[in-house]
Amino acid sequence: MAGHSKWANIQHRKGRQDAKKAKFFTKAAKDIILAAKAGGGNPEDNSGLRLAIQKAKQVNLPKDRIENAIKKGTGELAGGDYIEVVYEGYGPGGVAMLVDAATDNRNRTVAEIRHIFSKHGGSMAEAGAVSYMFSKKGVIIFDKEKYTEDQLMEVGLEAGAEDIMDDGDSLIVHTAPGDFMTVQQAFTDAGMAYESAEVGRVPETLIPVDVSTGRKTMNLFDALEDNDDVQKVYLNADFPDELFEDE
């Protein structure tokens, strides 16, 4: 997992430092709209909404925009006509990719995603072609220099974590989606600060790529994430360490 999670960590740091706040605000607001639409506007009864609000606060989405997004999701305000769509495809070197999108115009979005794949040496795939290669899990990443695996196991396994892995630079905790917030809260209560935490799609196996293919894959990843309708991109590439030497 080392090359894969190192890339995820770099993306996380880039996201936190990125000056294009408007894009992060839009993605965070869409997450809230979709969560409220699916499970109602009360975060106490809707764990998906609680998580979406938590992530929105991490990117400093203003409180009034959080409240408005909830109201759009429940239909109290106009502007919540988004649907969730998952696109599947292959990147350079046969890397499997899943693209989570939220759109109010499915035809526009699929045309844009197909163009991005084609422009960067990839191709879209039929539904089900690559999704079976990923599992939905909670993922909490810790700095290996701050905590030991034993410390994380003591708190995490008791709270319901499935697995704890050492990827060389970080320690990664996996949970079932339904246990994610309980495990996350257990770490918070124990005063253990994580680098990132989310429910996402984790690849079952990784495909090693060389430096050239890795760079092309990164460019495709960035282009997809830069699309206004794209919420999240997942891939199963195992990137070589040489790609990160300048990071």
Backbone as CSV, one residue per row, in Angstrom:
resi,resn,N_x,N_y,N_z,CA_x,CA_y,CA_z,C_x,C_y,C_z
1,MET,0.816,-1.212,0.000,0.000,0.000,0.000,0.851,1.263,0.000
2,ALA,2.173,1.129,0.159,3.008,2.309,0.406,2.869,3.374,-0.676
3,GLY,3.102,2.973,-1.927,3.025,3.962,-2.996,1.649,4.561,-3.134
4,HIS,0.628,3.743,-2.933,-0.749,4.218,-3.066,-1.093,5.224,-1.979
5,SER,-0.799,4.888,-0.729,-1.190,5.780,0.369,-0.321,7.033,0.403
6,LYS,0.931,6.907,-0.056,1.774,8.100,-0.118,1.167,9.115,-1.083
7,TRP,0.668,8.625,-2.205,-0.017,9.502,-3.161,-1.267,10.103,-2.519
8,ALA,-2.014,9.303,-1.766,-3.212,9.808,-1.092,-2.854,10.903,-0.095
9,ASN,-1.760,10.716,0.621,-1.337,11.730,1.593,-0.934,13.024,0.907
10,ILE,-0.234,12.902,-0.219,0.162,14.101,-0.958,-1.067,14.840,-1.461
11,GLN,-2.039,14.092,-1.971,-3.278,14.715,-2.427,-3.988,15.425,-1.283
12,HIS,-3.982,14.794,-0.110,-4.625,15.391,1.066,-3.946,16.715,1.427
13,ARG,-2.621,16.705,1.457,-1.902,17.934,1.803,-2.108,19.009,0.748
14,LYS,-2.082,18.591,-0.537,-2.321,19.553,-1.611,-3.701,20.180,-1.463
15,GLY,-4.667,19.340,-1.110,-6.024,19.835,-0.946,-6.130,20.862,0.162
16,ARG,-5.444,20.591,1.260,-5.516,21.512,2.388,-4.829,22.840,2.062
17,GLN,-3.835,22.797,1.174,-3.064,23.997,0.869,-3.579,24.723,-0.373
18,ASP,-4.464,24.099,-1.112,-4.888,24.634,-2.404,-5.604,25.972,-2.245
19,ALA,-5.249,26.913,-3.117,-5.839,28.254,-3.037,-7.239,28.310,-3.626
20,LYS,-7.621,27.290,-4.386,-8.927,27.318,-5.053,-10.019,26.891,-4.074
21,LYS,-10.257,27.731,-3.083,-11.217,27.397,-2.037,-12.616,27.137,-2.590
22,ALA,-12.977,27.882,-3.629,-14.333,27.766,-4.163,-14.641,26.334,-4.582
23,LYS,-13.650,25.647,-5.177,-13.870,24.284,-5.637,-14.099,23.346,-4.458
24,PHE,-13.318,23.514,-3.393,-13.492,22.658,-2.215,-14.810,22.959,-1.519
25,PHE,-15.189,24.228,-1.481,-16.475,24.598,-0.895,-17.625,23.944,-1.659
26,THR,-17.537,23.976,-3.007,-18.593,23.404,-3.831,-18.719,21.906,-3.614
27,LYS,-17.585,21.208,-3.582,-17.609,19.758,-3.367,-18.175,19.426,-1.985
28,ALA,-17.763,20.185,-0.964,-18.236,19.936,0.393,-19.743,20.183,0.497
29,ALA,-20.209,21.258,-0.142,-21.644,21.567,-0.107,-22.452,20.488,-0.821
30,LYS,-21.943,19.988,-1.944,-22.643,18.915,-2.665,-22.737,17.656,-1.807
31,ASP,-21.654,17.329,-1.093,-21.683,16.157,-0.208,-22.800,16.290,0.826
32,ILE,-22.945,17.498,1.375,-23.981,17.743,2.378,-25.369,17.627,1.754
33,ILE,-25.550,18.222,0.572,-26.834,18.159,-0.124,-27.240,16.710,-0.362
34,LEU,-26.304,15.914,-0.881,-26.607,14.513,-1.195,-26.911,13.706,0.066
35,ALA,-26.167,13.974,1.128,-26.383,13.241,2.384,-27.739,13.594,2.984
36,ALA,-28.089,14.884,2.966,-29.380,15.311,3.505,-30.525,14.779,2.651
37,LYS,-30.301,14.743,1.346,-31.312,14.227,0.422,-31.575,12.739,0.681
38,ALA,-30.500,12.013,1.011,-30.620,10.567,1.198,-31.171,10.179,2.562
39,GLY,-30.804,10.940,3.610,-31.149,10.505,4.964,-31.786,11.538,5.864
40,GLY,-32.164,12.694,5.306,-32.798,13.720,6.129,-31.805,14.744,6.656
41,GLY,-32.358,15.850,7.161,-31.536,17.000,7.535,-31.052,17.039,8.966
42,ASN,-31.317,15.996,9.743,-30.875,15.974,11.142,-29.617,15.127,11.265
43,PRO,-28.465,15.748,11.514,-27.223,14.972,11.595,-27.202,13.951,12.735
44,GLU,-28.034,14.168,13.751,-28.089,13.202,14.853,-28.640,11.853,14.375
45,ASP,-29.514,11.897,13.373,-30.135,10.673,12.854,-29.532,10.225,11.524
46,ASN,-28.580,10.990,11.004,-28.043,10.736,9.668,-26.519,10.764,9.732
47,SER,-25.913,9.584,9.843,-24.449,9.525,9.999,-23.730,10.044,8.765
48,GLY,-24.345,9.829,7.585,-23.739,10.343,6.362,-23.669,11.864,6.369
49,LEU,-24.716,12.494,6.883,-24.739,13.945,6.978,-23.732,14.434,8.024
50,ARG,-23.617,13.718,9.128,-22.626,14.096,10.151,-21.220,14.103,9.560
51,LEU,-20.918,13.069,8.786,-19.594,12.981,8.179,-19.385,14.088,7.149
52,ALA,-20.411,14.369,6.345,-20.300,15.422,5.329,-20.075,16.783,5.982
53,ILE,-20.755,17.047,7.085,-20.570,18.311,7.807,-19.165,18.382,8.392
54,GLN,-18.707,17.273,8.936,-17.363,17.215,9.506,-16.315,17.549,8.447
55,LYS,-16.447,16.942,7.262,-15.503,17.206,6.177,-15.604,18.648,5.700
56,ALA,-16.818,19.199,5.690,-17.004,20.591,5.272,-16.299,21.541,6.232
57,LYS,-16.355,21.226,7.505,-15.676,22.069,8.496,-14.155,22.000,8.343
58,GLN,-13.655,20.854,7.883,-12.206,20.706,7.685,-11.690,21.628,6.589
59,VAL,-12.543,21.955,5.613,-12.126,22.891,4.558,-12.675,24.293,4.824
60,ASN,-13.170,24.490,6.056,-13.630,25.811,6.508,-14.828,26.349,5.726
61,LEU,-15.733,25.457,5.327,-16.976,25.918,4.700,-17.777,26.701,5.744
62,PRO,-18.171,27.933,5.428,-18.885,28.764,6.412,-20.174,28.117,6.910
63,LYS,-20.534,28.418,8.133,-21.693,27.807,8.778,-22.978,28.047,7.993
64,ASP,-23.140,29.257,7.452,-24.374,29.543,6.722,-24.477,28.719,5.446
65,ARG,-23.335,28.416,4.825,-23.356,27.594,3.619,-23.646,26.131,3.961
66,ILE,-23.188,25.684,5.125,-23.526,24.334,5.586,-25.033,24.223,5.797
67,GLU,-25.597,25.218,6.472,-27.037,25.209,6.757,-27.852,25.277,5.474
68,ASN,-27.415,26.109,4.531,-28.132,26.218,3.255,-28.052,24.918,2.458
69,ALA,-26.894,24.249,2.511,-26.745,22.988,1.789,-27.685,21.921,2.355
70,ILE,-27.828,21.901,3.678,-28.769,20.956,4.292,-30.186,21.236,3.799
71,LYS,-30.556,22.503,3.777,-31.904,22.878,3.336,-32.131,22.557,1.861
72,LYS,-31.087,22.677,1.040,-31.221,22.295,-0.370,-31.435,20.791,-0.492
73,GLY,-30.752,20.043,0.362,-30.901,18.593,0.328,-32.273,18.124,0.760
74,THR,-32.873,18.830,1.719,-34.200,18.435,2.206,-35.322,19.072,1.399
75,GLY,-34.976,19.962,0.468,-35.987,20.588,-0.382,-36.536,21.894,0.144
76,GLU,-36.017,22.357,1.291,-36.481,23.632,1.839,-36.002,24.808,1.000
77,LEU,-34.872,24.642,0.326,-34.356,25.649,-0.601,-34.153,25.008,-1.965
78,ALA,-34.243,25.804,-3.028,-33.982,25.301,-4.372,-32.478,25.089,-4.561
79,GLY,-32.122,24.241,-5.527,-30.706,24.056,-5.848,-30.148,22.723,-5.418
80,GLY,-31.008,21.798,-5.025,-30.524,20.498,-4.575,-30.760,19.376,-5.570
81,ASP,-30.899,19.716,-6.846,-31.249,18.718,-7.861,-30.027,17.967,-8.384
82,TYR,-29.251,17.409,-7.480,-28.077,16.638,-7.872,-28.358,15.149,-7.745
83,ILE,-27.752,14.386,-8.635,-27.797,12.934,-8.511,-26.358,12.427,-8.406
84,GLU,-26.196,11.307,-7.707,-24.877,10.689,-7.592,-24.675,9.712,-8.736
85,VAL,-23.520,9.797,-9.365,-23.173,8.897,-10.465,-21.750,8.392,-10.247
86,VAL,-21.527,7.118,-10.533,-20.188,6.549,-10.457,-19.758,6.121,-11.857
87,TYR,-18.625,6.657,-12.304,-18.074,6.285,-13.602,-16.870,5.378,-13.385
88,GLU,-16.704,4.421,-14.291,-15.597,3.477,-14.188,-14.716,3.608,-15.430
89,GLY,-13.431,3.383,-15.233,-12.536,3.500,-16.373,-11.161,2.944,-16.087
90,TYR,-10.318,3.037,-17.119,-8.931,2.590,-17.010,-8.007,3.757,-17.345
91,GLY,-6.968,3.893,-16.553,-5.950,4.888,-16.824,-4.792,4.273,-17.584
92,PRO,-3.718,5.016,-17.783,-2.521,4.475,-18.441,-2.033,3.210,-17.728
93,GLY,-1.583,2.237,-18.503,-1.061,1.017,-17.912,-2.123,0.098,-17.345
94,GLY,-3.395,0.365,-17.649,-4.473,-0.490,-17.162,-4.880,-0.245,-15.727
95,VAL,-4.491,0.906,-15.167,-4.885,1.251,-13.796,-6.397,1.419,-13.731
96,ALA,-7.033,0.752,-12.766,-8.484,0.861,-12.590,-8.821,2.153,-11.854
97,MET,-9.886,2.833,-12.299,-10.267,4.100,-11.697,-11.783,4.167,-11.517
98,LEU,-12.195,4.665,-10.366,-13.606,4.942,-10.086,-13.753,6.439,-9.857
99,VAL,-14.780,7.029,-10.437,-15.016,8.463,-10.331,-16.397,8.693,-9.729
100,ASP,-16.439,9.229,-8.520,-17.708,9.599,-7.893,-18.060,11.018,-8.319
101,ALA,-19.249,11.201,-8.873,-19.667,12.524,-9.332,-21.036,12.875,-8.766
102,ALA,-21.302,14.169,-8.691,-22.615,14.688,-8.309,-22.995,15.720,-9.358
103,THR,-24.066,15.456,-10.091,-24.368,16.295,-11.239,-25.855,16.623,-11.347
104,ASP,-26.149,17.750,-11.987,-27.528,18.091,-12.315,-27.769,17.917,-13.819
105,ASN,-26.763,17.376,-14.516,-26.892,17.137,-15.955,-26.013,15.944,-16.321
106,ARG,-26.608,14.767,-16.296,-25.848,13.527,-16.513,-25.166,13.507,-17.885
107,ASN,-25.841,13.991,-18.921,-25.269,13.962,-20.272,-24.015,14.817,-20.370
108,ARG,-24.060,16.000,-19.774,-22.889,16.883,-19.784,-21.708,16.227,-19.071
109,THR,-21.999,15.679,-17.909,-20.923,15.140,-17.082,-20.263,13.935,-17.727
110,VAL,-21.039,13.005,-18.250,-20.435,11.818,-18.853,-19.596,12.194,-20.064
111,ALA,-20.016,13.203,-20.830,-19.234,13.649,-21.986,-17.910,14.248,-21.526
112,GLU,-17.946,15.037,-20.464,-16.721,15.653,-19.958,-15.758,14.609,-19.388
113,ILE,-16.293,13.642,-18.638,-15.441,12.603,-18.054,-14.812,11.751,-19.154
114,ARG,-15.601,11.404,-20.156,-15.067,10.600,-21.273,-13.944,11.355,-21.984
115,HIS,-14.121,12.657,-22.175,-13.096,13.470,-22.837,-11.814,13.511,-22.012
116,ILE,-11.941,13.650,-20.694,-10.756,13.703,-19.824,-9.994,12.383,-19.879
117,PHE,-10.704,11.269,-19.798,-10.044,9.961,-19.894,-9.290,9.844,-21.215
118,SER,-9.970,10.177,-22.313,-9.380,10.035,-23.644,-8.149,10.932,-23.820
119,LYS,-8.245,12.158,-23.327,-7.158,13.133,-23.476,-5.900,12.700,-22.734
120,HIS,-6.076,11.951,-21.647,-4.930,11.588,-20.796,-4.564,10.111,-20.892
121,GLY,-4.889,9.481,-22.007,-4.426,8.122,-22.250,-5.219,7.043,-21.553
122,GLY,-6.444,7.353,-21.169,-7.293,6.359,-20.513,-8.547,6.096,-21.317
123,SER,-9.470,5.343,-20.738,-10.736,5.068,-21.421,-11.799,4.747,-20.377
124,MET,-13.031,5.094,-20.678,-14.131,4.738,-19.789,-14.501,3.275,-19.998
125,ALA,-15.086,2.679,-18.953,-15.451,1.263,-18.998,-16.929,1.108,-18.659
126,GLU,-17.446,-0.073,-18.966,-18.836,-0.373,-18.645,-19.029,-0.479,-17.132
127,ALA,-20.255,-0.239,-16.678,-20.568,-0.369,-15.260,-20.237,-1.776,-14.777
128,GLY,-19.515,-1.852,-13.674,-19.144,-3.143,-13.103,-17.788,-3.656,-13.550
129,ALA,-17.178,-2.982,-14.527,-15.902,-3.466,-15.070,-14.764,-3.378,-14.062
130,VAL,-14.760,-2.327,-13.244,-13.669,-2.177,-12.276,-14.151,-2.010,-10.839
131,SER,-15.435,-1.757,-10.646,-15.922,-1.486,-9.280,-15.700,-2.660,-8.340
132,TYR,-15.703,-3.890,-8.887,-15.504,-5.063,-8.028,-14.091,-5.115,-7.447
133,MET,-13.179,-4.303,-7.992,-11.808,-4.273,-7.504,-11.648,-3.397,-6.261
134,PHE,-12.722,-2.740,-5.835,-12.668,-1.822,-4.700,-13.714,-2.208,-3.654
135,SER,-13.398,-1.964,-2.400,-14.343,-2.167,-1.302,-14.562,-0.843,-0.588
136,LYS,-15.779,-0.601,-0.133,-16.068,0.622,0.605,-15.636,0.440,2.059
137,LYS,-14.780,1.323,2.540,-14.256,1.221,3.901,-14.028,2.606,4.490
138,GLY,-14.013,2.652,5.809,-13.525,3.838,6.489,-12.009,3.775,6.523
139,VAL,-11.364,4.906,6.257,-9.902,4.951,6.214,-9.416,6.111,7.079
140,ILE,-8.633,5.791,8.102,-8.076,6.808,8.993,-6.565,6.669,8.961
141,ILE,-5.862,7.740,8.582,-4.412,7.692,8.401,-3.709,8.475,9.511
142,PHE,-2.712,7.833,10.125,-1.935,8.436,11.204,-0.469,8.553,10.799
143,ASP,0.191,9.562,11.338,1.628,9.747,11.145,2.364,8.703,11.978
144,LYS,3.183,7.907,11.303,3.892,6.819,11.984,4.881,7.331,13.027
145,GLU,5.327,8.578,12.861,6.281,9.137,13.815,5.617,9.549,15.126
146,LYS,4.299,9.660,15.121,3.583,10.104,16.323,3.024,8.940,17.141
147,TYR,2.666,7.855,16.463,2.007,6.750,17.154,2.584,5.410,16.711
148,THR,2.458,4.427,17.589,2.866,3.068,17.245,1.639,2.262,16.842
149,GLU,1.898,1.145,16.187,0.802,0.269,15.789,0.060,-0.255,17.016
150,ASP,0.811,-0.546,18.084,0.187,-1.040,19.315,-0.765,-0.010,19.913
151,GLN,-0.367,1.277,19.880,-1.236,2.330,20.419,-2.550,2.408,19.633
152,LEU,-2.445,2.322,18.321,-3.651,2.388,17.490,-4.524,1.156,17.685
153,MET,-3.885,0.007,17.828,-4.645,-1.234,18.031,-5.416,-1.189,19.340
154,GLU,-4.776,-0.659,20.388,-5.416,-0.619,21.700,-6.733,0.150,21.661
155,VAL,-6.730,1.276,20.945,-7.936,2.099,20.855,-8.846,1.623,19.724
156,GLY,-8.264,1.399,18.550,-9.055,1.124,17.363,-9.789,-0.200,17.377
157,LEU,-9.102,-1.277,17.737,-9.744,-2.584,17.690,-10.880,-2.697,18.691
158,GLU,-10.708,-2.071,19.839,-11.781,-2.090,20.838,-13.009,-1.339,20.341
159,ALA,-12.781,-0.305,19.512,-13.895,0.500,19.002,-14.539,-0.109,17.763
160,GLY,-13.905,-1.149,17.202,-14.507,-1.802,16.050,-13.723,-1.727,14.757
161,ALA,-12.456,-1.270,14.807,-11.639,-1.223,13.592,-11.408,-2.627,13.050
162,GLU,-11.336,-2.743,11.720,-11.133,-4.049,11.092,-9.671,-4.431,10.992
163,ASP,-8.832,-3.433,10.686,-7.437,-3.746,10.388,-6.585,-2.494,10.575
164,ILE,-5.321,-2.707,10.916,-4.363,-1.615,11.021,-3.114,-2.032,10.254
165,MET,-2.695,-1.196,9.303,-1.572,-1.549,8.436,-0.456,-0.526,8.527
166,ASP,0.763,-1.014,8.388,1.953,-0.168,8.349,2.391,-0.079,6.894
167,ASP,2.329,1.125,6.306,2.703,1.247,4.892,4.091,1.837,4.711
168,GLY,4.830,1.967,5.810,6.183,2.500,5.709,6.287,3.905,6.240
169,ASP,5.405,4.798,5.792,5.400,6.183,6.247,4.239,6.483,7.188
170,SER,3.162,5.743,7.031,1.950,6.014,7.799,1.380,4.718,8.352
171,LEU,0.486,4.857,9.315,-0.300,3.740,9.810,-1.741,3.976,9.371
172,ILE,-2.341,2.974,8.755,-3.667,3.117,8.163,-4.654,2.214,8.883
173,VAL,-5.724,2.801,9.375,-6.776,2.060,10.051,-7.958,1.907,9.096
174,HIS,-8.418,0.673,8.916,-9.602,0.410,8.101,-10.766,0.012,8.993
175,THR,-11.958,0.485,8.640,-13.170,0.125,9.365,-14.269,-0.231,8.367
176,ALA,-15.291,-0.915,8.846,-16.503,-1.045,8.047,-17.141,0.342,7.978
177,PRO,-17.828,0.674,6.875,-18.423,2.012,6.763,-19.301,2.378,7.955
178,GLY,-20.078,1.431,8.454,-20.988,1.716,9.554,-20.295,1.951,10.885
179,ASP,-19.040,1.495,10.999,-18.298,1.668,12.255,-17.347,2.854,12.213
180,PHE,-17.258,3.514,11.060,-16.238,4.551,10.870,-16.307,5.654,11.923
181,MET,-17.481,6.229,12.132,-17.569,7.385,13.026,-17.326,6.989,14.482
182,THR,-17.702,5.772,14.843,-17.440,5.294,16.202,-15.945,5.150,16.437
183,VAL,-15.236,4.566,15.468,-13.790,4.389,15.597,-13.078,5.744,15.575
184,GLN,-13.503,6.605,14.674,-12.922,7.941,14.587,-13.092,8.693,15.903
185,GLN,-14.264,8.609,16.490,-14.533,9.294,17.761,-13.689,8.714,18.881
186,ALA,-13.462,7.401,18.842,-12.637,6.763,19.874,-11.213,7.317,19.844
187,PHE,-10.670,7.501,18.636,-9.329,8.088,18.527,-9.328,9.545,19.012
188,THR,-10.364,10.281,18.651,-10.467,11.673,19.098,-10.545,11.749,20.619
189,ASP,-11.368,10.885,21.211,-11.515,10.868,22.669,-10.206,10.501,23.364
190,ALA,-9.382,9.701,22.671,-8.099,9.291,23.241,-7.003,10.327,23.001
191,GLY,-7.381,11.432,22.335,-6.410,12.496,22.065,-5.430,12.163,20.963
192,MET,-5.798,11.252,20.080,-4.909,10.820,19.004,-5.305,11.515,17.703
193,ALA,-4.429,12.366,17.213,-4.724,13.177,16.030,-4.361,12.426,14.754
194,TYR,-5.299,12.348,13.820,-5.067,11.672,12.549,-4.785,12.695,11.460
195,GLU,-4.158,12.214,10.376,-3.841,13.092,9.245,-5.034,13.255,8.313
196,SER,-5.795,12.204,8.129,-7.010,12.285,7.317,-7.942,11.158,7.731
197,ALA,-9.232,11.363,7.487,-10.241,10.359,7.840,-11.427,10.505,6.908
198,GLU,-11.826,9.412,6.273,-12.966,9.455,5.371,-13.474,8.050,5.090
199,VAL,-14.684,7.972,4.583,-15.207,6.716,4.064,-15.015,6.758,2.556
200,GLY,-14.315,5.784,2.038,-14.029,5.795,0.614,-13.917,4.387,0.061
201,ARG,-13.384,4.286,-1.141,-13.243,3.003,-1.814,-11.768,2.594,-1.787
202,VAL,-11.506,1.442,-1.245,-10.139,0.947,-1.086,-9.892,-0.176,-2.085
203,PRO,-8.805,-0.099,-2.858,-8.526,-1.168,-3.823,-8.178,-2.476,-3.136
204,GLU,-8.696,-3.576,-3.682,-8.402,-4.899,-3.131,-6.952,-5.283,-3.388
205,THR,-6.458,-4.961,-4.566,-5.055,-5.198,-4.917,-4.544,-3.980,-5.680
206,LEU,-3.226,-3.828,-5.723,-2.607,-2.691,-6.394,-1.843,-3.140,-7.630
207,ILE,-1.816,-2.275,-8.641,-1.066,-2.540,-9.869,0.208,-1.690,-9.844
208,PRO,1.389,-2.306,-9.792,2.633,-1.523,-9.834,2.760,-0.795,-11.179
209,VAL,3.167,0.462,-11.127,3.400,1.228,-12.356,4.800,1.834,-12.309
210,ASP,5.372,2.049,-13.485,6.693,2.680,-13.532,6.540,4.196,-13.430
211,VAL,7.662,4.902,-13.420,7.624,6.355,-13.222,6.836,7.052,-14.320
212,SER,7.072,6.670,-15.572,6.382,7.314,-16.691,4.870,7.100,-16.620
213,THR,4.464,5.868,-16.402,3.034,5.564,-16.296,2.435,6.229,-15.069
214,GLY,3.190,6.236,-13.971,2.726,6.877,-12.746,2.460,8.355,-12.937
215,ARG,3.355,9.016,-13.660,3.176,10.453,-13.894,1.940,10.716,-14.758
216,LYS,1.745,9.893,-15.779,0.560,10.037,-16.642,-0.724,9.784,-15.841
217,THR,-0.660,8.793,-14.956,-1.828,8.477,-14.135,-2.159,9.624,-13.204
218,MET,-1.127,10.234,-12.617,-1.336,11.390,-11.747,-1.980,12.545,-12.506
219,ASN,-1.534,12.763,-13.746,-2.102,13.846,-14.551,-3.583,13.592,-14.841
220,LEU,-3.922,12.343,-15.135,-5.327,11.990,-15.366,-6.127,12.186,-14.085
221,PHE,-5.584,11.733,-12.973,-6.246,11.887,-11.673,-6.535,13.367,-11.398
222,ASP,-5.522,14.213,-11.582,-5.688,15.650,-11.313,-6.742,16.266,-12.228
223,ALA,-6.736,15.873,-13.496,-7.706,16.423,-14.451,-9.127,16.020,-14.078
224,LEU,-9.307,14.782,-13.644,-10.636,14.332,-13.218,-11.085,15.089,-11.972
225,GLU,-10.204,15.199,-10.980,-10.576,15.880,-9.741,-10.859,17.362,-9.968
226,ASP,-10.297,17.914,-11.031,-10.485,19.338,-11.309,-11.840,19.621,-11.955
227,ASN,-12.534,18.572,-12.384,-13.861,18.754,-12.983,-14.872,19.148,-11.910
228,ASP,-15.715,20.110,-12.217,-16.656,20.647,-11.226,-17.642,19.611,-10.697
229,ASP,-17.965,18.586,-11.502,-18.960,17.601,-11.083,-18.356,16.421,-10.318
230,VAL,-17.033,16.312,-10.333,-16.365,15.176,-9.699,-16.156,15.438,-8.214
231,GLN,-16.590,14.490,-7.404,-16.433,14.587,-5.956,-15.182,13.881,-5.463
232,LYS,-14.879,12.713,-6.034,-13.746,11.923,-5.561,-13.316,10.946,-6.636
233,VAL,-12.005,10.699,-6.702,-11.457,9.741,-7.654,-10.652,8.691,-6.888
234,TYR,-10.871,7.417,-7.225,-10.141,6.318,-6.596,-9.411,5.524,-7.670
235,LEU,-8.243,5.006,-7.324,-7.477,4.211,-8.286,-6.697,3.125,-7.565
236,ASN,-6.196,2.152,-8.347,-5.473,1.050,-7.723,-4.013,0.987,-8.152
237,ALA,-3.435,2.133,-8.462,-2.026,2.179,-8.854,-1.119,2.122,-7.629
238,ASP,-0.037,1.390,-7.749,1.013,1.383,-6.739,2.172,2.184,-7.320
239,PHE,2.305,3.439,-6.890,3.282,4.345,-7.478,4.684,4.097,-6.932
240,PRO,5.708,4.215,-7.783,7.085,4.037,-7.308,7.531,5.229,-6.457
241,ASP,8.390,4.966,-5.486,8.845,6.018,-4.570,9.536,7.168,-5.293
242,GLU,10.159,6.873,-6.457,10.875,7.918,-7.174,9.976,9.101,-7.553
243,LEU,8.694,8.825,-7.697,7.758,9.897,-8.075,7.596,10.942,-6.979
244,PHE,7.905,10.569,-5.733,7.599,11.450,-4.603,8.841,12.090,-4.001
245,GLU,9.981,11.902,-4.641,11.228,12.393,-4.047,11.290,13.901,-3.931
246,ASP,10.556,14.598,-4.814,10.565,16.066,-4.766,9.402,16.635,-3.979
247,GLU,8.522,15.776,-3.457,7.351,16.268,-2.749,7.723,16.733,-1.346
